[in-house]
Short mmCIF file of C-alpha atoms in Angstrom, two decimals:
data_model
loop_
_atom_site.label_atom_id
_atom_site.label_comp_id
_atom_site.label_asym_id
_atom_site.label_seq_id
_atom_site.Cartn_x
_atom_site.Cartn_y
_atom_site.Cartn_z
CA UNK A 1 -4.39 11.47 11.82
CA UNK A 2 -2.96 14.43 13.71
CA UNK A 3 -2.27 17.88 12.31
CA UNK A 4 1.47 17.30 12.09
CA UNK A 5 0.97 14.13 10.04
CA UNK A 6 -1.47 15.88 7.74
CA UNK A 7 1.12 18.58 7.05
CA UNK A 8 3.63 15.87 6.19
CA UNK A 9 1.44 14.23 3.55
CA UNK A 10 2.90 13.88 0.07
CA UNK A 11 1.20 16.16 -2.44
CA UNK A 12 1.05 13.33 -4.99
CA UNK A 13 2.73 10.08 -6.03
CA UNK A 14 5.06 12.16 -8.20
CA UNK A 15 6.16 14.18 -5.16
CA UNK A 16 6.65 10.95 -3.22
CA UNK A 17 8.87 9.67 -6.01
CA UNK A 18 11.00 12.80 -5.80
CA UNK A 19 11.43 12.20 -2.08
CA UNK A 20 12.65 8.67 -2.80
CA UNK A 21 15.20 9.95 -5.31
CA UNK A 22 16.85 11.91 -2.51
CA UNK A 23 17.15 8.69 -0.50
CA UNK A 24 18.49 6.66 -3.44
CA UNK A 25 20.69 9.18 -5.21
CA UNK A 26 23.86 7.19 -4.46
CA UNK A 27 22.70 4.63 -7.06
CA UNK A 28 22.68 7.17 -9.88
CA UNK A 29 25.06 6.16 -12.66
CA UNK A 30 25.01 2.45 -11.81
CA UNK A 31 23.36 -0.30 -13.86
CA UNK A 32 19.96 0.22 -12.24
CA UNK A 33 16.54 -1.16 -13.15
CA UNK A 34 13.53 0.41 -11.43
CA UNK A 35 10.44 -1.78 -11.28
CA UNK A 36 7.16 -0.18 -10.27
CA UNK A 37 4.40 -2.30 -8.75
CA UNK A 38 1.29 -1.75 -10.81
CA UNK A 39 -0.51 0.39 -10.75
CA UNK A 40 0.19 3.25 -8.34
CA UNK A 41 3.76 2.20 -7.74
CA UNK A 42 4.63 2.84 -11.38
CA UNK A 43 3.87 6.55 -10.98
CA UNK A 44 6.29 6.77 -8.06
CA UNK A 45 8.83 4.56 -9.84
CA UNK A 46 8.82 6.78 -12.94
CA UNK A 47 10.12 9.71 -10.93
CA UNK A 48 12.72 7.49 -9.26
CA UNK A 49 13.92 6.16 -12.62
CA UNK A 50 14.11 9.67 -14.06
CA UNK A 51 16.02 10.98 -11.06
CA UNK A 52 18.50 8.09 -11.16
CA UNK A 53 18.81 8.03 -14.97
CA UNK A 54 17.69 4.39 -14.80
CA UNK A 55 15.57 2.02 -16.85
CA UNK A 56 11.91 1.76 -15.85
CA UNK A 57 9.62 -1.24 -16.11
CA UNK A 58 6.63 -2.79 -14.39
CA UNK A 59 5.88 -5.81 -12.23
CA UNK A 60 2.40 -7.01 -11.32
CA UNK A 61 1.61 -8.73 -8.04
CA UNK A 62 -1.97 -9.61 -7.10
CA UNK A 63 -3.30 -9.99 -3.58
CA UNK A 64 -4.84 -13.34 -2.65
CA UNK A 65 -8.25 -12.57 -1.09
CA UNK A 66 -9.35 -14.54 1.95
CA UNK A 67 -12.46 -16.74 1.95
CA UNK A 68 -14.23 -14.37 4.35
CA UNK A 69 -13.51 -11.06 2.60
CA UNK A 70 -12.04 -9.97 -0.71
CA UNK A 71 -10.51 -6.99 1.13
CA UNK A 72 -8.52 -9.21 3.50
CA UNK A 73 -5.37 -10.52 1.80
CA UNK A 74 -3.85 -13.82 2.85
CA UNK A 75 -0.91 -13.40 0.49
CA UNK A 76 0.02 -12.35 -3.01
CA UNK A 77 1.23 -13.84 -6.30
CA UNK A 78 3.16 -12.49 -9.29
CA UNK A 79 2.70 -13.11 -13.00
CA UNK A 80 5.43 -15.78 -12.98
CA UNK A 81 3.75 -17.64 -10.12
CA UNK A 82 6.01 -16.57 -7.27
CA UNK A 83 3.88 -16.52 -4.13
CA UNK A 84 3.93 -15.03 -0.66
CA UNK A 85 1.59 -16.39 2.02
CA UNK A 86 0.65 -14.92 5.36
CA UNK A 87 0.93 -18.22 7.19
CA UNK A 88 -0.34 -16.84 10.49
CA UNK A 89 -3.53 -15.46 8.99
CA UNK A 90 -4.07 -18.59 6.88
CA UNK A 91 -3.83 -20.73 9.99
CA UNK A 92 -6.10 -18.42 11.98
CA UNK A 93 -8.79 -18.52 9.28
CA UNK A 94 -8.40 -22.23 8.60
CA UNK A 95 -7.85 -21.67 4.88
CA UNK A 96 -7.64 -24.96 3.00
CA UNK A 97 -4.98 -25.96 0.48
CA UNK A 98 -7.74 -26.38 -2.10
CA UNK A 99 -8.85 -22.77 -1.64
CA UNK A 100 -5.26 -21.52 -1.74
CA UNK A 101 -4.54 -23.37 -4.96
CA UNK A 102 -7.71 -22.09 -6.62
CA UNK A 103 -7.32 -18.45 -5.63
CA UNK A 104 -3.63 -18.50 -6.55
CA UNK A 105 -4.46 -19.79 -10.03
CA UNK A 106 -7.06 -17.10 -10.61
CA UNK A 107 -4.86 -14.25 -9.40
CA UNK A 108 -1.76 -15.47 -11.20
CA UNK A 109 -3.68 -15.56 -14.48
CA UNK A 110 -4.92 -12.02 -13.85
CA UNK A 111 -1.37 -10.86 -13.02
CA UNK A 112 -0.02 -12.36 -16.25
CA UNK A 113 -2.79 -10.74 -18.27
CA UNK A 114 -2.18 -7.35 -16.64
CA UNK A 115 1.59 -7.48 -16.99
CA UNK A 116 1.40 -8.40 -20.68
CA UNK A 117 -1.13 -5.66 -21.29
CA UNK A 118 0.91 -3.00 -19.51
CA UNK A 119 4.25 -3.95 -21.06
CA UNK A 120 2.85 -4.31 -24.56
CA UNK A 121 5.33 -5.51 -27.18
CA UNK A 122 8.42 -4.66 -25.13
CA UNK A 123 10.39 -7.69 -23.91
CA UNK A 124 10.88 -8.19 -20.17
CA UNK A 125 13.90 -6.27 -18.84
CA UNK A 126 17.22 -7.87 -17.96
CA UNK A 127 17.49 -8.46 -14.22
CA UNK A 128 20.48 -10.76 -13.76
CA UNK A 129 23.52 -8.92 -12.43
CA UNK A 130 21.78 -5.55 -12.11
CA UNK A 131 20.80 -3.35 -9.19
CA UNK A 132 17.02 -3.66 -9.05
CA UNK A 133 14.87 -1.21 -7.12
CA UNK A 134 11.29 -2.33 -6.48
CA UNK A 135 9.01 0.65 -5.88
CA UNK A 136 5.49 0.99 -4.53
CA UNK A 137 3.49 3.99 -3.32
CA UNK A 138 3.31 2.58 0.20
CA UNK A 139 3.78 -0.53 2.30
CA UNK A 140 0.87 -1.47 4.55
CA UNK A 141 1.09 -5.26 4.96
CA UNK A 142 3.78 -5.58 2.29
CA UNK A 143 2.16 -8.72 0.81
CA UNK A 144 2.47 -7.73 -2.85
CA UNK A 145 6.00 -6.44 -2.31
CA UNK A 146 7.03 -9.74 -0.70
CA UNK A 147 5.82 -11.63 -3.77
CA UNK A 148 7.58 -9.18 -6.09
CA UNK A 149 10.86 -9.50 -4.16
CA UNK A 150 10.75 -13.28 -4.42
CA UNK A 151 10.01 -13.10 -8.13
CA UNK A 152 12.96 -10.80 -8.81
CA UNK A 153 15.33 -12.60 -6.43
CA UNK A 154 15.17 -15.86 -8.38
CA UNK A 155 16.48 -13.98 -11.43
CA UNK A 156 19.72 -13.21 -9.56
CA UNK A 157 20.03 -9.42 -9.37
CA UNK A 158 23.33 -8.04 -8.07
CA UNK A 159 21.43 -6.12 -5.41
CA UNK A 160 17.71 -5.94 -4.62
CA UNK A 161 16.26 -2.84 -2.97
CA UNK A 162 12.70 -2.24 -1.79
CA UNK A 163 11.70 1.43 -1.88
CA UNK A 164 8.51 3.14 -0.78
CA UNK A 165 7.88 6.68 0.46
CA UNK A 166 5.82 5.51 3.43
CA UNK A 167 5.28 2.19 5.17
CA UNK A 168 4.43 0.44 8.40
CA UNK A 169 7.24 -0.58 10.72
CA UNK A 170 6.06 -4.20 10.53
CA UNK A 171 6.10 -4.37 6.73
CA UNK A 172 9.50 -2.69 6.45
CA UNK A 173 11.08 -4.92 9.06
CA UNK A 174 9.68 -8.09 7.47
CA UNK A 175 10.89 -7.06 4.01
CA UNK A 176 14.36 -6.33 5.38
CA UNK A 177 14.76 -10.10 5.80
CA UNK A 178 14.15 -10.67 2.07
CA UNK A 179 15.61 -7.62 0.33
CA UNK A 180 19.20 -6.40 0.51
CA UNK A 181 17.97 -2.96 1.54
CA UNK A 182 14.67 -1.30 2.43
CA UNK A 183 14.41 2.43 1.75
CA UNK A 184 11.33 3.90 3.41
CA UNK A 185 11.83 7.46 4.67
CA UNK A 186 8.50 7.75 6.51
CA UNK A 187 7.41 5.05 8.95
CA UNK A 188 4.52 6.38 11.06
CA UNK A 189 4.15 4.95 14.54
CA UNK A 190 0.51 4.06 13.94
CA UNK A 191 0.01 3.14 10.31
CA UNK A 192 -3.29 3.75 8.54
CA UNK A 193 -4.40 3.29 4.93
CA UNK A 194 -1.76 4.38 2.42
CA UNK A 195 -4.05 7.04 0.96
CA UNK A 196 -4.00 8.93 4.26
CA UNK A 197 -0.40 9.91 3.61
CA UNK A 198 -1.19 11.64 0.31
CA UNK A 199 -3.07 14.82 -0.49
CA UNK A 200 -3.90 13.42 -3.93
CA UNK A 201 -4.32 9.65 -4.08
CA UNK A 202 -6.60 9.15 -7.08
CA UNK A 203 -6.60 5.67 -8.58
CA UNK A 204 -4.04 5.11 -11.32
CA UNK A 205 -5.46 3.69 -14.56
CA UNK A 206 -3.94 1.04 -16.82
CA UNK A 207 -3.82 3.66 -19.58
CA UNK A 208 -1.75 5.98 -17.37
CA UNK A 209 0.70 3.19 -16.56
CA UNK A 210 1.06 2.30 -20.25
CA UNK A 211 1.66 5.95 -21.12
CA UNK A 212 4.33 6.30 -18.43
CA UNK A 213 6.16 3.17 -19.59
CA UNK A 214 5.99 4.14 -23.27
CA UNK A 215 7.25 7.65 -22.51
CA UNK A 216 10.16 6.29 -20.47
CA UNK A 217 11.15 3.87 -23.23
CA UNK A 218 10.98 6.62 -25.84
CA UNK A 219 13.10 9.00 -23.76
CA UNK A 220 15.80 6.36 -23.23
CA UNK A 221 15.96 5.64 -26.95
CA UNK A 222 16.43 9.32 -27.70
CA UNK A 223 18.85 10.04 -24.86
CA UNK A 224 20.43 6.81 -23.56
CA UNK A 225 22.15 7.33 -20.20
#
C-alpha cells in the first residue's frame, strides 16, 4: 500500500461511518432503515443511522466456506435462508450439490442464532415500503452483501441502497445490478484486505454490537425523529 493510500486510511469504523453520512445526507428526514451487517458493519451503520436520524438494526450473513479452505468463500447465506453463490468459483472447484446443501444448512443455522442473539427481544424491523440502507465496513468480494441484498429485496423495500466506505470495483459493480444504488466513496484501483484501509480495525465483539443496538433503540424511544 503506497504512502498516499496510507494517509487516506479511515481512523476507525466510526470515522468511516461519518464519511458515509456525507454521501447519504440527502436521505435524512425520509423513512429510512439502516441495517448493519454484523459485526463490523454495525459500528459503521450506527454512525450512519445517527447522522440520518434513522432507525438502526442488524442483519447477519454468513460466508459459505469452500471444501478446500475455510477462508475461501463460495457464497453466503442469511438467517432467513436467502443465498448468494459464486457460480464461477463453485464450478472451478467442482463443489457438489451435497456439499453446498450441507454447508448452507450449517451457516444458515449459525446466522439465525447470531441474529436472534444480537437483536434480543426486539422484533424485526419493518422493511416493506421503506428506504433501506445496507451498511458494511468494506466490500471485498461482496458475497455477504449480495446475500443481504437478496434477503431484504424479497421484503419489498421502496428503495434498497448498499453503502460501504471502501470497496473493490468488482464488488461494487456486481452489487449495482442487485441494489437500487451503491454508495462507496473509496474504490482503490488494486484492492487489498479491508483492514488495510483502516488505522484501527480491531475485531468487533457480539457484546459491542448488542450495546450499540440497545443504545440506538433507547435513544429513539427518548427522542423519536
